[in-house]
Amino acid sequence: MTTTIAFTDVELEIEHERNKPNTVEQVGRPVSVYSKAPSIRHTPANTIDRLRGGRAVLLGLQTTLVMLTNSFTTGLVTIGITEMAKDLSLDKSLVYWPVLAYTLTASPLLLPFGSAADVLGARAMSLAGCLGCGIFVLACGLVRNGSELIAFRCLQGAGAALFLPTSMSIISSGIEIGKLRNVTLASLALGQVLGYGLGLVGGGVLLSTVGWRAGYYICGAVQITLFVLGFWTIPSNPALTSKAAPSLILRRLWNEVDWVGSAISCASIGMLSYVLAAVAENSSSIKTPLNATLLTLSLLAIPCFAMWMNHQEKRGAPALIPNSLWNTTFSSICIMVTFSFAEMQAMELLASLFFGNVQELSPLQSSLRLLPGVVVATFATLSVGHFVHKLSIRWTLLALSIISSIAPLLMALANPVLPYWYEAFPAQVLYPLVVDSIFLVSALVISESFTERDQAVAGAVINTIANMGQSLGLAFIAVVTNSVTQSKSDMGSVEGLLEGYRAGFWAAFAWMLLNAVVGTLGLKKVGKVGIKRD
């Protein structure tokens, strides 16, 4: 028996399925609600009219600039933390927390917010995140003490968790598959990586001129402007603008979001992020009872999450990240994203420390030496986005991983007395090649692994893995560099630091070689991606 009820332009079909087996038609949420209550078939929350031409370009520009300005603030606080700590009288034990606080809140919230966005609609959550981030970034520029800076950076991370997954959903749903969509997704990847690099470079300029607060004022104002622009550029979903939609959306939110899986993932990632942040600040803190307990609990939550996913799939219920998704291709892409973002974090952080602490350059001079990486990242990402539909993904990523591995190798062997152009410059040119490309490829592969209505979850998966890669890279580099530096205590302070940094570069070199191996073995079945299919 089927009853059809018309609400303006939206048709909602209510089907009684008490005697029908529940099935999952595609990876993602099942079409039917898993309980015995009637299910609701509807227009998916992220099904919107496809955009073309100038409107599509403006949509890509708006989402990319939101990404860029958000990442810029992270680069700014990374290079300016010493000056900020001095201005705000920040306790030495908390000096790195303004850098780490953002990831501490963003990483665990990405998956729950992405899952909710597929029900509530990507447009509303993206706009809310953009406005929230704009306000909290402005607040970072107005802080009076270190505690306020840490608090607002936490809130900024929560706001970012709203728009990071929804940005990919908006692009995937709003622009037809093809070259324009590929280039736009490439721009999203560029926004994150380029924003951080520009933050490092621009932060050095600001610190040497008007001060670090100006950077937050500019980024906050830009994000609020982009929020206003988003009302016009981001298309609406007719199903969510209907007067009848709110009550139905609330019902869907309860029935179609895997809240248990979201809670487990949030707790596990949150605890792990906290431990990694603590280890990045002080490598010996892993020995404390609190951190050891949290690390154990976060690791134990992983098999619990897998068992819950298996339970949900068996009964045809919503599963946040179904176990069936973890085939060789999907797993390999996730591993490569982790290694690539860990290498990027190591190269940018250790290179800035090498220029500042070993070569004793000013923040401005150090920032300018990072500029080639920003230029190359821009060119490489847009080029790959333009030609990705014609490339063999497996061999392209293999070649880029090997080429990018030369960068940490050069820095590991670098002689600080040699001119910049001999070793450091080629390293800055080569290291960004793989991270931008792998982010784009992962966006295309993972978005095609999920159904159209689950694109925000797909975006959340990509960004969660990228954030965890950066966190793992930062924590590992901190442990390695500190251990080596302390073991060289008999050497001069600069010589000890140099040995520690070199050990970190060697670790990044190993990650890139592992990246090449994983890509070669795990991407055998990946053909061309980003191709329009009839």
Coordinates of C-alpha atoms in Angstrom, one line a residue, residues 120-415:
L120 CA 20.0 18.8 7.2
G121 CA 21.5 20.0 3.9
A122 CA 25.1 21.0 3.1
R123 CA 24.1 24.7 2.3
A124 CA 22.8 25.5 5.8
M125 CA 25.7 23.9 7.7
S126 CA 28.3 25.3 5.4
L127 CA 26.9 28.8 5.9
A128 CA 26.7 28.3 9.7
G129 CA 30.3 27.1 9.7
C130 CA 31.5 30.0 7.6
L131 CA 29.8 32.6 9.8
G132 CA 31.0 30.9 13.0
C133 CA 34.6 30.7 11.8
G134 CA 34.5 34.4 10.8
I135 CA 33.3 35.5 14.2
F136 CA 35.8 33.3 16.1
V137 CA 38.7 34.3 13.9
L138 CA 37.9 38.0 14.6
A139 CA 37.7 37.1 18.3
C140 CA 41.3 35.6 18.0
G141 CA 42.5 39.0 17.0
L142 CA 40.8 40.7 20.0
V143 CA 42.0 38.3 22.7
R144 CA 43.5 39.7 25.9
N145 CA 45.3 36.6 27.2
G146 CA 46.5 33.1 26.1
S147 CA 43.5 31.3 27.5
E148 CA 41.1 33.3 25.4
L149 CA 43.2 32.5 22.3
I150 CA 43.1 28.8 23.0
A151 CA 39.3 28.9 23.6
F152 CA 38.6 30.7 20.4
R153 CA 40.9 28.5 18.4
C154 CA 38.8 25.5 19.8
L155 CA 35.6 27.2 18.7
Q156 CA 37.1 27.9 15.3
G157 CA 37.9 24.2 14.9
A158 CA 34.3 23.4 15.7
G159 CA 33.1 25.9 13.0
A160 CA 35.5 24.4 10.5
A161 CA 34.1 21.0 11.1
L162 CA 30.8 22.3 9.7
F163 CA 32.1 23.6 6.4
L164 CA 35.0 21.3 5.6
P165 CA 32.9 18.2 4.8
T166 CA 30.0 20.2 3.3
S167 CA 32.3 22.1 0.8
M168 CA 33.0 18.9 -1.0
S169 CA 29.4 17.9 -0.9
I170 CA 28.3 21.2 -2.4
I171 CA 30.8 20.8 -5.2
S172 CA 30.0 17.2 -5.9
S173 CA 26.3 17.8 -5.9
G174 CA 26.3 21.3 -7.5
I175 CA 28.6 20.8 -10.5
E176 CA 28.3 18.1 -13.1
I177 CA 31.0 15.5 -13.3
G178 CA 33.7 16.6 -15.7
K179 CA 36.7 18.9 -16.1
L180 CA 35.1 21.9 -14.3
R181 CA 34.2 19.8 -11.3
N182 CA 37.7 18.3 -11.2
V183 CA 39.3 21.7 -11.3
T184 CA 37.0 23.0 -8.6
L185 CA 37.7 20.0 -6.3
A186 CA 41.4 20.6 -7.0
S187 CA 40.8 24.2 -5.9
L188 CA 39.4 23.0 -2.6
A189 CA 42.6 20.9 -2.0
L190 CA 44.6 23.9 -3.0
G191 CA 42.7 26.2 -0.6
Q192 CA 43.7 24.0 2.4
V193 CA 47.4 23.5 1.5
L194 CA 47.9 26.9 -0.1
G195 CA 46.2 28.7 2.8
Y196 CA 48.6 27.1 5.3
G197 CA 51.6 28.0 3.2
L198 CA 50.4 31.6 2.7
G199 CA 49.8 31.8 6.5
L200 CA 53.5 30.9 7.1
V201 CA 54.7 33.3 4.5
G202 CA 52.2 36.1 5.2
G203 CA 52.6 35.6 9.0
G204 CA 56.2 36.3 8.7
V205 CA 55.5 39.5 6.8
L206 CA 52.8 40.6 9.3
L207 CA 55.0 39.9 12.3
S208 CA 57.7 42.1 10.8
T209 CA 55.3 44.9 10.0
V210 CA 51.8 45.5 11.5
G211 CA 51.7 42.6 13.9
W212 CA 49.9 39.2 14.1
R213 CA 46.5 40.6 15.1
A214 CA 46.0 42.2 11.7
G215 CA 46.0 38.7 10.1
Y216 CA 43.0 37.6 12.2
Y217 CA 41.1 40.8 11.4
I218 CA 41.6 40.4 7.7
C219 CA 40.7 36.7 7.6
G220 CA 37.7 37.2 9.8
A221 CA 36.4 40.0 7.7
V222 CA 36.9 37.9 4.5
Q223 CA 35.1 34.9 6.0
I224 CA 32.1 37.0 7.0
T225 CA 32.0 38.5 3.5
L226 CA 32.1 34.9 2.0
F227 CA 29.3 34.0 4.3
V228 CA 27.1 36.7 2.7
L229 CA 28.3 35.7 -0.8
G230 CA 27.4 32.1 0.0
F231 CA 23.7 32.9 0.2
W232 CA 23.8 33.6 -3.6
T233 CA 26.5 31.2 -4.8
I234 CA 25.5 28.0 -2.9
P235 CA 22.3 26.6 -4.5
S236 CA 19.3 25.7 -2.3
N237 CA 17.7 22.3 -2.2
P238 CA 13.9 22.6 -2.9
A239 CA 13.2 19.7 -0.5
L240 CA 14.7 21.6 2.4
T241 CA 13.0 24.9 1.7
S242 CA 9.5 23.4 1.8
K243 CA 7.2 24.4 4.7
A244 CA 6.6 20.7 5.4
A245 CA 10.3 19.8 5.6
P246 CA 11.3 20.7 9.2
S247 CA 9.4 17.9 11.0
L248 CA 10.3 15.4 8.3
I249 CA 14.0 16.4 8.5
L250 CA 14.0 16.0 12.3
R251 CA 12.6 12.5 11.9
R252 CA 15.2 11.7 9.3
L253 CA 17.9 13.1 11.5
W254 CA 16.9 10.7 14.2
N255 CA 16.4 7.7 12.0
E256 CA 19.1 8.0 9.3
V257 CA 22.2 9.2 11.1
D258 CA 24.3 6.6 12.8
W259 CA 24.5 8.3 16.2
V260 CA 26.2 5.4 18.0
G261 CA 28.9 5.2 15.3
S262 CA 29.3 9.0 15.4
A263 CA 29.7 8.9 19.2
I264 CA 32.3 6.2 19.0
S265 CA 34.3 7.8 16.3
C266 CA 34.1 11.2 18.0
A267 CA 35.3 9.8 21.3
S268 CA 38.1 7.8 19.7
I269 CA 39.4 10.6 17.5
G270 CA 39.0 13.2 20.2
M271 CA 41.1 11.2 22.7
L272 CA 43.7 10.3 20.1
S273 CA 43.9 13.9 19.0
Y274 CA 44.4 15.1 22.6
V275 CA 47.2 12.5 23.2
L276 CA 48.9 13.5 19.9
A277 CA 48.7 17.1 20.8
A278 CA 50.2 16.4 24.3
V279 CA 53.0 14.3 22.7
A280 CA 53.7 17.0 20.1
E281 CA 54.2 19.5 23.0
N282 CA 56.2 17.2 25.2
S283 CA 57.3 13.8 24.0
S284 CA 57.6 12.4 27.5
S285 CA 54.0 13.2 28.3
I286 CA 52.9 9.8 26.8
K287 CA 54.1 8.3 30.1
T288 CA 51.6 10.1 32.2
P289 CA 48.6 8.0 33.5
L290 CA 46.1 10.2 31.8
N291 CA 47.6 10.2 28.4
A292 CA 48.3 6.4 28.5
T293 CA 44.7 5.7 29.5
L294 CA 43.3 8.0 26.8
L295 CA 45.5 6.4 24.2
T296 CA 44.4 2.9 25.3
L297 CA 40.8 3.8 25.2
S298 CA 41.0 5.5 21.8
L299 CA 42.7 2.4 20.3
L300 CA 40.1 0.1 22.0
A301 CA 37.3 2.1 20.4
I302 CA 38.5 1.2 16.9
P303 CA 37.5 -2.5 17.0
C304 CA 34.3 -1.4 18.8
F305 CA 33.5 0.9 15.9
A306 CA 34.2 -1.9 13.3
M307 CA 31.9 -4.3 15.2
W308 CA 29.2 -1.6 15.3
M309 CA 29.5 -1.0 11.6
N310 CA 29.2 -4.7 10.9
H311 CA 26.1 -4.9 13.1
Q312 CA 24.5 -2.0 11.3
E313 CA 25.3 -3.4 7.9
K314 CA 23.8 -6.8 8.7
R315 CA 20.5 -5.3 9.7
G316 CA 20.4 -2.7 6.9
A317 CA 20.7 0.2 9.3
P318 CA 22.6 3.4 8.7
A319 CA 26.4 2.9 9.1
L320 CA 28.7 5.9 9.3
I321 CA 31.6 4.3 7.4
P322 CA 30.5 0.8 6.4
N323 CA 33.1 -2.0 6.7
S324 CA 32.3 -3.0 3.1
L325 CA 33.8 0.3 2.0
W326 CA 37.3 -0.7 3.1
N327 CA 38.5 -2.4 0.0
T328 CA 42.1 -2.3 -1.2
T329 CA 41.6 0.9 -3.2
F330 CA 39.8 2.8 -0.5
S331 CA 42.3 1.7 2.2
S332 CA 45.3 2.5 0.1
I333 CA 44.0 6.0 -0.7
C334 CA 43.4 6.7 3.0
I335 CA 46.9 5.5 3.9
M336 CA 48.5 7.7 1.2
V337 CA 46.5 10.7 2.4
T338 CA 47.8 10.1 5.9
F339 CA 51.5 9.8 4.8
S340 CA 51.3 12.7 2.4
F341 CA 49.8 15.2 5.0
A342 CA 52.3 13.9 7.6
E343 CA 55.1 14.7 5.2
M344 CA 53.7 18.1 4.4
Q345 CA 53.5 19.0 8.1
A346 CA 57.1 17.8 8.7
M347 CA 58.5 19.7 5.7
E348 CA 56.8 23.0 6.5
L349 CA 57.4 22.9 10.2
L350 CA 61.0 21.6 10.1
A351 CA 62.0 23.8 7.2
S352 CA 60.8 26.9 9.1
L353 CA 62.7 25.8 12.2
F354 CA 65.8 25.0 10.1
F355 CA 65.8 28.5 8.6
G356 CA 65.0 30.2 11.9
N357 CA 66.9 28.2 14.6
V358 CA 69.8 26.8 12.6
Q359 CA 70.5 29.5 10.0
E360 CA 69.2 32.2 12.4
L361 CA 67.1 34.0 9.9
S362 CA 64.4 36.5 10.8
P363 CA 60.7 35.4 10.5
L364 CA 60.3 37.4 7.3
Q365 CA 63.4 35.9 5.7
S366 CA 62.3 32.4 6.8
S367 CA 58.8 33.0 5.4
L368 CA 60.1 34.2 2.0
R369 CA 62.1 30.9 1.7
L370 CA 58.9 29.0 2.0
L371 CA 57.3 30.9 -0.8
P372 CA 58.4 28.6 -3.7
G373 CA 56.4 25.8 -2.2
V374 CA 53.2 28.0 -2.2
V375 CA 53.7 28.8 -5.9
V376 CA 54.4 25.2 -6.9
A377 CA 51.4 23.9 -4.9
T378 CA 49.2 26.3 -6.9
F379 CA 50.5 25.3 -10.2
A380 CA 50.6 21.5 -9.5
T381 CA 47.1 21.3 -8.0
L382 CA 45.4 23.2 -10.9
S383 CA 47.3 21.2 -13.5
V384 CA 46.4 17.9 -12.0
G385 CA 42.8 19.0 -11.7
H386 CA 42.8 20.0 -15.4
F387 CA 44.3 16.7 -16.6
V388 CA 43.3 14.1 -14.0
H389 CA 40.6 12.6 -16.2
K390 CA 43.3 11.7 -18.7
L391 CA 45.9 10.3 -16.3
S392 CA 46.7 6.9 -14.9
I393 CA 46.1 7.5 -11.2
R394 CA 48.4 4.6 -10.1
W395 CA 51.5 5.7 -12.1
T396 CA 50.9 9.4 -11.6
L397 CA 50.9 9.1 -7.8
L398 CA 53.9 6.7 -7.9
A399 CA 55.9 9.2 -9.9
L400 CA 54.9 12.2 -7.7
S401 CA 55.6 10.3 -4.5
I402 CA 59.1 9.4 -5.7
I403 CA 59.7 13.0 -6.9
S404 CA 58.4 14.5 -3.6
S405 CA 60.6 12.1 -1.6
I406 CA 63.6 14.0 -2.9
A407 CA 62.6 17.1 -0.9
P408 CA 63.1 15.6 2.6
L409 CA 66.2 13.8 1.4
L410 CA 67.7 17.1 0.3
M411 CA 66.9 18.7 3.7
A412 CA 68.2 15.7 5.6
L413 CA 71.5 16.1 3.9
A414 CA 71.5 19.9 3.8
N415 CA 74.5 21.9 4.8

